[in-house]
């Protein structure tokens, strides 16, 4: 997604000016990151994305007017913004907004009080096309929502048993390397099954696989 010869362009959307100032300072000091603009609410964020097309948007959930969830839904509904990945920057690791944000298209979460290197790592991870979901976040999401509202997911029936198993493992927050170590198989085998599952389910990244696993009640065999 990002040009191999250019920096990762990062935009911000947060209603608190001091938070935007801190995030901008963090971006400006990283040689491989480039500040692409800021907004104080969701409507401003959408205008900013339309004008600048950044690689990554750091998005607050709780904003006046159009909040982060509605902003995510608007981004997901606009094909012109498909290349922009969204990292939700939140005060709480898991609350009732988190699963809604995942369903709406968030690629990851970071806490506002995270160490600077965690925030910049989040930007780089999602810019590379991966999802940033820690095991603690996915465990809590499954704990909060996994026992309720189990519904069929379109395309799930097309998955092989191994692909279904991989989707369930992805929902634990483990990386391909960690899944391979657990199952005593190669990382390439895991990557192949995960990639095929993403294609069949039309998932944009691993975060969406977590959503599908939770919604459909998939668990590790």
Short mmCIF file of N, CA, C and O in Angstrom, two decimals, residues 135 139 162 165-166 168-170 172-187 190 220-221:
data_model
loop_
_atom_site.label_atom_id
_atom_site.label_comp_id
_atom_site.label_asym_id
_atom_site.label_seq_id
_atom_site.Cartn_x
_atom_site.Cartn_y
_atom_site.Cartn_z
N UNK A 135 -3.29 -10.11 21.88
CA UNK A 135 -4.05 -11.23 22.45
C UNK A 135 -5.00 -10.79 23.56
O UNK A 135 -6.10 -11.31 23.68
N UNK A 139 -8.95 -11.60 23.35
CA UNK A 139 -9.55 -12.44 24.39
C UNK A 139 -10.75 -11.74 25.01
O UNK A 139 -11.79 -12.34 25.26
N UNK A 162 -9.42 -26.79 7.66
CA UNK A 162 -8.15 -26.19 8.08
C UNK A 162 -8.24 -24.66 8.05
O UNK A 162 -7.70 -24.00 8.94
N UNK A 165 -10.13 -23.50 11.00
CA UNK A 165 -9.26 -23.58 12.17
C UNK A 165 -8.31 -22.39 12.22
O UNK A 165 -8.09 -21.80 13.29
N UNK A 166 -7.77 -21.99 11.08
CA UNK A 166 -6.85 -20.86 11.05
C UNK A 166 -7.55 -19.56 11.44
O UNK A 166 -6.99 -18.72 12.15
N UNK A 168 -10.06 -19.31 13.46
CA UNK A 168 -10.22 -19.37 14.91
C UNK A 168 -8.92 -19.02 15.63
O UNK A 168 -8.93 -18.31 16.65
N UNK A 169 -7.80 -19.48 15.10
CA UNK A 169 -6.50 -19.16 15.72
C UNK A 169 -6.18 -17.68 15.57
O UNK A 169 -5.66 -17.06 16.50
N UNK A 170 -6.47 -17.11 14.41
CA UNK A 170 -6.24 -15.67 14.22
C UNK A 170 -7.01 -14.87 15.27
O UNK A 170 -6.53 -13.86 15.78
N UNK A 172 -7.44 -15.46 18.22
CA UNK A 172 -6.78 -15.44 19.53
C UNK A 172 -5.75 -14.32 19.62
O UNK A 172 -5.17 -14.08 20.69
N UNK A 173 -5.50 -13.64 18.49
CA UNK A 173 -4.51 -12.57 18.49
C UNK A 173 -3.10 -13.03 18.21
O UNK A 173 -2.17 -12.22 18.19
N UNK A 174 -2.92 -14.32 17.95
CA UNK A 174 -1.58 -14.83 17.69
C UNK A 174 -1.13 -14.50 16.27
O UNK A 174 -1.94 -14.43 15.35
N UNK A 175 0.18 -14.35 16.11
CA UNK A 175 0.77 -14.12 14.79
C UNK A 175 0.88 -15.45 14.04
O UNK A 175 0.68 -16.53 14.62
N UNK A 176 1.23 -15.38 12.76
CA UNK A 176 1.44 -16.61 11.98
C UNK A 176 2.52 -17.48 12.59
O UNK A 176 2.40 -18.71 12.64
N UNK A 177 3.60 -16.84 13.05
CA UNK A 177 4.68 -17.60 13.67
C UNK A 177 4.20 -18.33 14.92
O UNK A 177 4.56 -19.49 15.16
N UNK A 178 3.40 -17.65 15.72
CA UNK A 178 2.91 -18.25 16.97
C UNK A 178 1.93 -19.38 16.69
O UNK A 178 1.95 -20.42 17.36
N UNK A 179 1.08 -19.21 15.67
CA UNK A 179 0.15 -20.28 15.30
C UNK A 179 0.92 -21.49 14.79
O UNK A 179 0.62 -22.63 15.14
N UNK A 180 1.93 -21.22 13.96
CA UNK A 180 2.75 -22.32 13.42
C UNK A 180 3.42 -23.10 14.55
O UNK A 180 3.47 -24.34 14.51
N UNK A 181 3.92 -22.39 15.56
CA UNK A 181 4.57 -23.05 16.67
C UNK A 181 3.58 -23.90 17.47
O UNK A 181 3.91 -25.01 17.93
N UNK A 182 2.36 -23.39 17.65
CA UNK A 182 1.34 -24.14 18.39
C UNK A 182 0.94 -25.42 17.66
O UNK A 182 0.72 -26.46 18.28
N UNK A 183 0.85 -25.34 16.33
CA UNK A 183 0.34 -26.47 15.55
C UNK A 183 1.45 -27.33 14.96
O UNK A 183 1.17 -28.34 14.30
N UNK A 184 2.70 -26.90 15.18
CA UNK A 184 3.86 -27.65 14.66
C UNK A 184 3.81 -27.77 13.13
O UNK A 184 4.04 -28.84 12.56
N UNK A 185 3.48 -26.66 12.49
CA UNK A 185 3.48 -26.60 11.04
C UNK A 185 4.30 -25.37 10.63
O UNK A 185 4.70 -24.58 11.48
N UNK A 186 4.54 -25.20 9.35
CA UNK A 186 5.37 -24.09 8.90
C UNK A 186 4.58 -22.78 8.88
O UNK A 186 3.35 -22.78 8.74
N UNK A 187 5.29 -21.68 8.98
CA UNK A 187 4.66 -20.36 8.90
C UNK A 187 4.02 -20.17 7.53
O UNK A 187 2.96 -19.56 7.40
N UNK A 190 0.61 -21.72 7.45
CA UNK A 190 -0.36 -20.88 8.14
C UNK A 190 -0.75 -19.69 7.26
O UNK A 190 -1.94 -19.39 7.08
N UNK A 220 -11.14 -22.65 18.60
CA UNK A 220 -10.04 -23.57 18.30
C UNK A 220 -10.48 -25.00 18.61
O UNK A 220 -11.06 -25.26 19.68
N UNK A 221 -10.26 -25.92 17.70
CA UNK A 221 -10.68 -27.33 17.94
C UNK A 221 -10.03 -27.91 19.19
O UNK A 221 -8.91 -27.55 19.52
#
